CSV table of C-alpha atoms and ligand atoms in Angstrom, one decimal:
chain,number,residue,atom,x,y,z
O,1,UNK,CA,0.1,-0.1,-0.2
O,2,UNK,CA,1.3,3.5,-1.1
O,3,UNK,CA,2.4,5.3,2.0
O,4,UNK,CA,0.4,8.4,4.0
O,5,UNK,CA,3.4,10.9,2.6
O,6,UNK,CA,2.5,9.5,-1.0
O,7,UNK,CA,-1.3,10.2,-0.3
O,8,UNK,CA,-0.5,13.5,1.1
O,9,UNK,CA,1.7,14.6,-1.9
O,10,UNK,CA,-0.8,13.5,-4.1
O,11,UNK,CA,-3.5,15.4,-2.1
O,12,UNK,CA,-1.4,18.6,-2.5
O,13,UNK,CA,-1.2,18.5,-5.8
O,14,UNK,CA,-4.7,17.7,-6.7
O,15,UNK,CA,-5.6,20.9,-4.1
O,16,UNK,CA,-3.7,22.9,-6.1
O,17,UNK,CA,-5.0,22.1,-9.4
O,18,UNK,CA,-8.4,23.6,-11.3
O,19,UNK,CA,-8.0,21.9,-14.1
O,20,UNK,CA,-7.1,18.4,-14.3
O,21,UNK,CA,-6.5,15.8,-17.4
O,22,UNK,CA,-6.9,12.3,-17.0
O,23,UNK,CA,-5.9,9.7,-19.1
O,24,UNK,CA,-4.5,5.8,-19.1
O,25,UNK,CA,-2.7,3.9,-21.4
O,26,UNK,CA,-3.5,3.1,-25.2
O,27,UNK,CA,-5.9,-0.2,-25.9
O,28,UNK,CA,-8.0,0.7,-22.4
O,29,UNK,CA,-9.0,-2.3,-20.4
O,30,UNK,CA,-11.1,-2.7,-17.8
O,31,UNK,CA,-9.0,-1.2,-15.1
O,32,UNK,CA,-7.8,1.7,-17.4
O,33,UNK,CA,-11.8,2.7,-17.8
O,34,UNK,CA,-12.9,1.9,-14.5
O,35,UNK,CA,-10.1,4.1,-13.3
O,36,UNK,CA,-10.8,6.8,-15.6
O,37,UNK,CA,-14.5,6.8,-14.6
O,38,UNK,CA,-14.3,7.0,-11.0
O,39,UNK,CA,-11.4,9.4,-10.8
O,40,UNK,CA,-13.0,11.8,-13.2
O,41,UNK,CA,-15.9,11.6,-10.8
O,42,UNK,CA,-14.0,11.7,-7.5
O,43,UNK,CA,-11.9,15.1,-8.9
O,44,UNK,CA,-15.5,16.6,-10.2
O,45,UNK,CA,-17.1,16.4,-7.0
O,46,UNK,CA,-13.7,18.3,-5.4
O,47,UNK,CA,-15.0,21.0,-7.8
O,48,UNK,CA,-12.1,20.3,-10.3
O,49,UNK,CA,-12.8,21.0,-13.9
O,50,UNK,CA,-11.8,17.5,-15.3
O,51,UNK,CA,-11.2,16.2,-18.8
O,52,UNK,CA,-11.2,12.8,-19.5
O,53,UNK,CA,-8.8,12.0,-22.8
O,54,UNK,CA,-8.3,8.4,-24.3
O,55,UNK,CA,-5.2,7.1,-26.6
O,56,UNK,CA,-7.3,4.7,-28.0
O,57,UNK,CA,-10.9,4.1,-28.4
O,58,UNK,CA,-12.7,2.8,-25.4
O,59,UNK,CA,-14.2,-1.0,-25.9
O,60,UNK,CA,-18.1,-0.4,-26.6
O,61,UNK,CA,-18.7,-2.7,-23.4
O,62,UNK,CA,-16.7,-0.2,-21.2
O,63,UNK,CA,-18.6,3.0,-22.2
O,64,UNK,CA,-21.1,2.5,-19.5
O,65,UNK,CA,-18.1,3.0,-16.8
O,66,UNK,CA,-18.0,6.6,-18.4
O,67,UNK,CA,-20.5,9.2,-18.4
O,68,UNK,CA,-19.9,11.2,-21.6
O,69,UNK,CA,-17.9,10.5,-24.8
O,70,UNK,CA,-14.3,11.2,-23.7
O,71,UNK,CA,-12.2,12.4,-26.9
O,72,UNK,CA,-9.4,10.0,-28.4
O,73,UNK,CA,-6.0,11.7,-29.0
O,74,UNK,CA,-5.2,11.2,-32.5
O,75,UNK,CA,-9.0,10.9,-33.7
O,76,UNK,CA,-11.0,13.9,-32.2
O,77,UNK,CA,-8.1,15.7,-31.1
O,78,UNK,CA,-4.2,16.0,-32.5
O,79,UNK,CA,-1.2,16.0,-30.1
O,80,UNK,CA,-0.2,19.3,-31.3
O,81,UNK,CA,-3.8,20.8,-30.5
O,82,UNK,CA,-3.3,19.4,-27.1
O,83,UNK,CA,0.0,20.8,-26.8
O,84,UNK,CA,-1.8,24.2,-28.1
O,85,UNK,CA,-4.7,23.8,-25.5
O,86,UNK,CA,-7.5,23.0,-27.4
O,87,UNK,CA,-8.9,20.9,-25.0
O,88,UNK,CA,-7.8,23.3,-21.8
O,89,UNK,CA,-5.0,24.5,-19.9
O,90,UNK,CA,-4.5,22.1,-17.7
O,91,UNK,CA,-2.5,22.5,-14.2
O,92,UNK,CA,-2.6,18.9,-13.6
O,93,UNK,CA,-2.2,15.7,-15.7
O,94,UNK,CA,-3.4,12.1,-13.9
O,95,UNK,CA,-2.2,9.1,-15.4
O,96,UNK,CA,-3.8,5.8,-14.5
O,97,UNK,CA,-2.9,2.1,-15.1
O,98,UNK,CA,0.2,2.8,-16.6
O,99,UNK,CA,3.6,4.6,-15.8
O,100,UNK,CA,5.2,4.1,-19.4
O,101,UNK,CA,6.1,6.1,-22.3
O,102,UNK,CA,5.6,3.2,-24.9
O,103,UNK,CA,1.7,2.8,-23.3
O,104,UNK,CA,1.0,6.7,-24.1
O,105,UNK,CA,1.5,6.7,-27.7
O,106,UNK,CA,1.4,10.7,-29.4
O,107,UNK,CA,0.6,11.4,-25.5
O,108,UNK,CA,4.0,10.9,-25.0
O,109,UNK,CA,4.8,14.0,-27.1
O,110,UNK,CA,3.0,16.2,-24.7
O,111,UNK,CA,4.1,14.9,-21.6
O,112,UNK,CA,8.1,15.6,-23.0
O,113,UNK,CA,7.1,19.0,-23.4
O,114,UNK,CA,5.0,19.9,-20.6
O,115,UNK,CA,5.7,21.5,-17.1
O,116,UNK,CA,2.3,20.6,-15.9
O,117,UNK,CA,2.7,18.2,-12.8
O,118,UNK,CA,2.2,14.6,-13.4
O,119,UNK,CA,0.4,12.7,-11.0
O,120,UNK,CA,0.5,8.7,-11.4
O,121,UNK,CA,-1.8,5.8,-9.7
O,122,UNK,CA,-0.5,2.5,-11.2
O,123,UNK,CA,0.8,-1.1,-10.3
O,124,UNK,CA,3.0,-1.9,-13.0
O,125,UNK,CA,6.7,-3.1,-12.3
O,126,UNK,CA,7.5,-1.3,-15.8
O,127,UNK,CA,8.4,2.3,-15.5
O,128,UNK,CA,9.7,5.0,-16.8
O,129,UNK,CA,8.9,7.6,-13.7
O,130,UNK,CA,6.7,9.8,-15.3
O,131,UNK,CA,4.7,11.6,-12.1
O,132,UNK,CA,6.1,14.2,-10.2
O,133,UNK,CA,4.1,12.4,-7.6
O,134,UNK,CA,3.6,8.3,-8.3
O,135,UNK,CA,1.5,6.0,-6.3
O,136,UNK,CA,2.7,2.7,-7.4
O,137,UNK,CA,1.7,-0.3,-5.8
O,138,UNK,CA,2.9,-3.4,-8.0
O,139,UNK,CA,1.7,-5.9,-5.3
O,140,UNK,CA,-1.8,-4.3,-6.0
O,141,UNK,CA,-3.9,-6.7,-8.6
O,142,UNK,CA,-5.3,-3.6,-10.1
O,143,UNK,CA,-4.9,0.3,-10.6
O,144,UNK,CA,-8.5,0.2,-9.4
O,145,UNK,CA,-7.2,-0.9,-5.9
O,146,UNK,CA,-4.6,1.7,-6.1
O,147,UNK,CA,-7.4,4.3,-7.1
O,148,UNK,CA,-9.7,2.9,-4.6
O,149,UNK,CA,-7.5,3.0,-1.7
O,150,UNK,CA,-6.4,6.4,-1.9
O,151,UNK,CA,-10.0,7.7,-2.3
O,152,UNK,CA,-10.8,6.1,1.0
O,153,UNK,CA,-7.8,6.9,2.7
O,154,UNK,CA,-8.1,11.1,1.8
O,155,UNK,CA,-12.0,10.5,2.8
O,156,UNK,CA,-13.6,11.6,0.0
O,157,UNK,CA,-17.2,10.1,-0.6
O,158,UNK,CA,-17.6,7.0,-2.9
O,159,UNK,CA,-20.7,6.8,-5.0
O,160,UNK,CA,-21.9,3.8,-6.5
O,161,UNK,CA,-21.1,4.9,-9.6
O,162,UNK,CA,-17.5,5.4,-8.6
O,163,UNK,CA,-17.9,2.0,-6.6
O,164,UNK,CA,-18.9,0.0,-9.7
O,165,UNK,CA,-16.0,1.6,-11.8
O,166,UNK,CA,-13.5,0.4,-9.5
O,167,UNK,CA,-15.1,-2.9,-9.1
O,168,UNK,CA,-14.8,-3.6,-12.5
O,169,UNK,CA,-11.3,-2.2,-12.7
O,170,UNK,CA,-10.6,-4.7,-9.9
O,171,UNK,CA,-12.4,-7.7,-11.2
O,172,UNK,CA,-11.4,-7.3,-15.2
O,173,UNK,CA,-7.6,-7.3,-14.0
O,174,UNK,CA,-7.9,-10.5,-12.1
O,175,UNK,CA,-10.0,-12.4,-14.4
O,176,UNK,CA,-12.7,-12.2,-12.3
O,177,UNK,CA,-10.9,-13.1,-9.1
O,178,UNK,CA,-9.2,-16.0,-11.1
O,179,UNK,CA,-5.4,-15.0,-11.6
O,180,UNK,CA,-2.7,-16.0,-9.2
O,181,UNK,CA,-2.8,-11.8,-8.5
O,182,UNK,CA,-6.3,-12.1,-6.6
O,183,UNK,CA,-5.4,-11.7,-2.8
O,184,UNK,CA,-7.4,-11.3,0.3
O,185,UNK,CA,-7.1,-7.6,-0.1
O,186,UNK,CA,-8.6,-8.0,-3.7
O,187,UNK,CA,-11.4,-9.7,-2.2
O,188,UNK,CA,-11.9,-7.6,0.7
O,189,UNK,CA,-11.6,-4.4,-1.1
O,190,UNK,CA,-14.0,-5.7,-4.0
O,191,UNK,CA,-16.5,-6.4,-0.8
O,192,UNK,CA,-16.5,-2.9,0.3
O,193,UNK,CA,-17.1,-1.6,-2.6
O,194,UNK,CA,-20.3,-4.0,-2.8
O,195,UNK,CA,-21.1,-2.4,0.2
O,196,UNK,CA,-20.7,1.0,-1.6
O,197,UNK,CA,-23.5,0.3,-4.6
O,198,UNK,CA,-21.3,-2.3,-7.0
O,199,UNK,CA,-23.5,-4.9,-8.1
O,200,UNK,CA,-21.7,-7.8,-9.2
O,201,UNK,CA,-24.1,-10.1,-10.7
O,202,UNK,CA,-25.4,-7.2,-12.8
O,203,UNK,CA,-21.9,-6.2,-13.7
O,204,UNK,CA,-21.3,-9.3,-14.9
O,205,UNK,CA,-23.7,-10.0,-17.4
O,206,UNK,CA,-23.1,-6.1,-18.4
O,207,UNK,CA,-19.5,-7.4,-19.6
O,208,UNK,CA,-19.6,-11.1,-20.3
O,209,UNK,CA,-23.3,-11.5,-21.9
O,210,UNK,CA,-23.0,-8.8,-24.4
O,211,UNK,CA,-21.0,-10.3,-27.2
O,212,UNK,CA,-22.1,-9.5,-30.3
O,213,UNK,CA,-22.7,-12.1,-33.3
O,214,UNK,CA,-19.6,-10.6,-35.1
O,215,UNK,CA,-17.4,-10.7,-32.1
O,216,UNK,CA,-18.7,-14.5,-31.3
O,217,UNK,CA,-17.7,-14.9,-35.2
O,218,UNK,CA,-14.3,-13.5,-34.6
O,219,UNK,CA,-13.5,-15.8,-31.2
O,220,UNK,CA,-14.6,-18.8,-33.6
O,221,UNK,CA,-12.2,-17.9,-35.9
O,222,UNK,CA,-9.4,-17.2,-33.4
O,223,UNK,CA,-10.1,-21.0,-32.2
O,224,UNK,CA,-10.1,-22.4,-35.7
O,225,UNK,CA,-6.7,-21.1,-35.8
O,226,UNK,CA,-5.4,-22.5,-32.3
O,227,UNK,CA,-2.3,-24.6,-32.5
O,228,UNK,CA,-0.9,-26.5,-29.4
O,229,UNK,CA,3.3,-26.7,-29.1
O,230,UNK,CA,5.3,-28.0,-26.3
O,231,UNK,CA,3.6,-30.8,-25.4
O,232,UNK,CA,0.1,-28.9,-25.3
O,233,UNK,CA,1.9,-26.5,-22.8
O,234,UNK,CA,2.0,-23.7,-24.9
O,235,UNK,CA,-1.3,-22.5,-27.2
O,236,UNK,CA,-1.0,-20.3,-30.3
O,237,UNK,CA,-3.7,-18.3,-31.4
O,238,UNK,CA,-3.6,-15.7,-34.3
O,239,UNK,CA,-6.2,-13.5,-36.1
O,240,UNK,CA,-5.6,-11.8,-39.2
O,241,UNK,CA,-6.9,-8.6,-41.0
O,242,UNK,CA,-9.2,-10.8,-43.2
O,243,UNK,CA,-10.7,-12.2,-39.9
O,244,UNK,CA,-11.9,-8.9,-38.9
O,245,UNK,CA,-13.2,-7.8,-42.2
O,246,UNK,CA,-14.9,-10.8,-42.7
O,247,UNK,CA,-16.4,-10.8,-39.5
O,248,UNK,CA,-17.2,-7.2,-39.4
O,249,UNK,CA,-15.2,-6.8,-36.2
O,250,UNK,CA,-12.6,-4.5,-35.1
O,251,UNK,CA,-9.2,-4.7,-32.7
O,252,UNK,CA,-10.9,-3.9,-29.6
O,253,UNK,CA,-13.1,-7.1,-29.9
O,254,UNK,CA,-10.1,-9.3,-29.4
O,255,UNK,CA,-10.4,-8.1,-25.8
O,256,UNK,CA,-9.9,-11.4,-23.4
O,257,UNK,CA,-10.4,-13.7,-26.0
O,258,UNK,CA,-6.8,-14.7,-25.4
O,259,UNK,CA,-8.2,-16.3,-22.4
O,260,UNK,CA,-10.4,-19.0,-23.9
O,261,UNK,CA,-7.6,-21.5,-24.1
O,262,UNK,CA,-6.4,-21.3,-20.8
O,263,UNK,CA,-9.6,-23.9,-20.4
O,264,UNK,CA,-7.3,-26.4,-21.7
O,265,UNK,CA,-5.7,-28.3,-18.8
O,266,UNK,CA,-2.4,-28.7,-20.7
O,267,UNK,CA,-1.9,-24.9,-21.5
O,268,UNK,CA,0.7,-23.0,-19.5
O,269,UNK,CA,1.8,-20.2,-21.7
O,270,UNK,CA,-0.6,-19.0,-24.7
O,271,UNK,CA,-0.3,-16.0,-27.2
O,272,UNK,CA,-2.9,-14.2,-29.4
O,273,UNK,CA,-1.3,-12.4,-32.4
O,274,UNK,CA,-3.3,-10.2,-34.0
O,275,UNK,CA,-2.1,-8.7,-37.6
O,276,UNK,CA,-2.2,-5.2,-37.7
O,277,UNK,CA,-3.3,-2.9,-41.1
O,278,UNK,CA,0.2,-1.7,-40.6
O,279,UNK,CA,1.4,-5.1,-40.9
O,280,UNK,CA,2.9,-5.5,-37.7
O,281,UNK,CA,1.6,-7.5,-35.1
O,282,UNK,CA,0.2,-7.0,-31.9
O,283,UNK,CA,1.3,-10.3,-29.6
O,284,UNK,CA,-0.7,-10.4,-26.0
O,285,UNK,CA,0.7,-13.4,-23.7
O,286,UNK,CA,-0.6,-15.0,-21.0
O,287,UNK,CA,1.2,-17.3,-18.2
O,288,UNK,CA,-0.3,-19.5,-15.3
O,289,UNK,CA,2.9,-18.5,-13.4
O,290,UNK,CA,5.5,-20.9,-14.3
O,291,UNK,CA,6.7,-18.7,-17.1
O,292,UNK,CA,7.3,-14.7,-17.0
O,293,UNK,CA,5.8,-13.3,-20.1
O,294,UNK,CA,6.5,-10.1,-19.0
O,295,UNK,CA,10.0,-10.7,-19.8
O,296,UNK,CA,9.4,-11.8,-23.4
O,297,UNK,CA,7.2,-8.5,-24.0
O,298,UNK,CA,10.1,-6.6,-22.6
O,299,UNK,CA,12.6,-7.6,-25.0
O,300,UNK,CA,10.7,-6.8,-28.0
O,301,UNK,CA,9.8,-3.0,-26.3
O,302,UNK,CA,6.2,-3.9,-24.8
O,303,UNK,CA,5.7,-4.9,-21.2
O,304,UNK,CA,3.1,-5.8,-18.3
O,305,UNK,CA,3.2,-8.5,-15.6
O,306,UNK,CA,4.3,-12.0,-14.9
O,307,UNK,CA,1.0,-13.3,-15.8
O,308,UNK,CA,-0.2,-10.9,-18.7
O,309,UNK,CA,1.9,-8.8,-20.9
O,310,UNK,CA,2.1,-7.5,-24.8
O,311,UNK,CA,4.1,-6.1,-27.5
O,312,UNK,CA,4.5,-5.5,-30.9
O,313,UNK,CA,6.3,-7.6,-33.1
O,314,UNK,CA,7.5,-7.5,-36.7
O,315,UNK,CA,5.2,-9.2,-39.1
O,316,UNK,CA,4.1,-11.2,-40.7
O,317,UNK,CA,2.4,-13.4,-38.9
O,318,UNK,CA,4.2,-16.6,-39.4
O,319,UNK,CA,7.9,-14.4,-38.1
O,320,UNK,CA,6.1,-13.2,-35.0
O,321,UNK,CA,5.2,-16.8,-34.2
O,322,UNK,CA,8.4,-18.4,-34.7
O,323,UNK,CA,9.9,-15.3,-32.5
O,324,UNK,CA,7.5,-16.0,-29.1
O,325,UNK,CA,7.8,-19.9,-30.0
O,326,UNK,CA,11.5,-19.7,-29.6
O,327,UNK,CA,11.3,-17.3,-26.5
O,328,UNK,CA,8.1,-19.7,-24.8
O,329,UNK,CA,10.3,-22.5,-25.9
O,330,UNK,CA,13.4,-21.8,-24.0
O,331,UNK,CA,11.4,-20.8,-20.8
O,332,UNK,CA,9.3,-23.5,-20.7
O,333,UNK,CA,12.2,-25.9,-21.1
O,334,UNK,CA,13.9,-24.2,-17.9
O,335,UNK,CA,10.5,-25.0,-15.9
O,336,UNK,CA,11.0,-28.5,-16.9
O,337,UNK,CA,7.2,-30.3,-17.3
O,338,UNK,CA,4.6,-28.8,-15.8
O,339,UNK,CA,2.7,-31.2,-13.7
O,340,UNK,CA,-0.3,-28.7,-14.0
Z,1,LIG,MN1,-4.3,-2.9,-14.8
């Protein structure tokens, strides 16, 4: 848990600011969107003018966490406009669920030229130390946990809407309390958020029983491409541009699909390779713990956690597949044949 000094410094930064820009990492997940939703509400309740900004589009199924259409950098507003003050003159920037330039494409250019103080709430080990004040706790299962503990500690009121957003942040970053990062603190804080008004059954329905038929077909395409290697311990899945075109889906529709193959008992490490329009391959990696997949991602300029990480690889898919195979093969050999 962050120490009280850091809480005090964070509080001072916020108290001294009137107009606050709130952002998060590119390809925002549930933790990112939940944190932005809750933090935006929390700061507004303190009388601040708050501008949420995303670096890529919010997936449809997380839109309920936000109470307005927030602009997307590179689409609704360009970085030179942001620098020029089109969105406002900010006296504080709050960055949620990342502390790395590589997770902040284009926004990096803004950060590197601004004198505006930066406040970071994060739980990743990877860090470029972006903040003047940083509440970073790598033992926290989600950034939502770091945000919640800060709000509770400084005594700000947490509305049911904020509790819902923070519950989503925690529930999604723990694979709905399935991943190894799910500890008693995760459950305890989640229980508190339920007491504050988060309704898990309704949230689960909103998040997981909401596939479009098109997205289901995309999952079907991914499963059609499933390959098991290394005694069934390494699952490789991929999606091509053609799969998106044929099913009428987009990149955000891939979220969480990688996890499907972990229903197979033998699978220890999995990857989902997604061919991007520019020819690069977005590589997502998941591990059941025996292999630290963040090592692989970091080697290729990405990042993440031991259990979940990602990076961009050079295409085509076959080449990317070989790169990941070599890395995973090396590491699975080192851990020996798993008994799981
Ligand atoms: Mn997170």
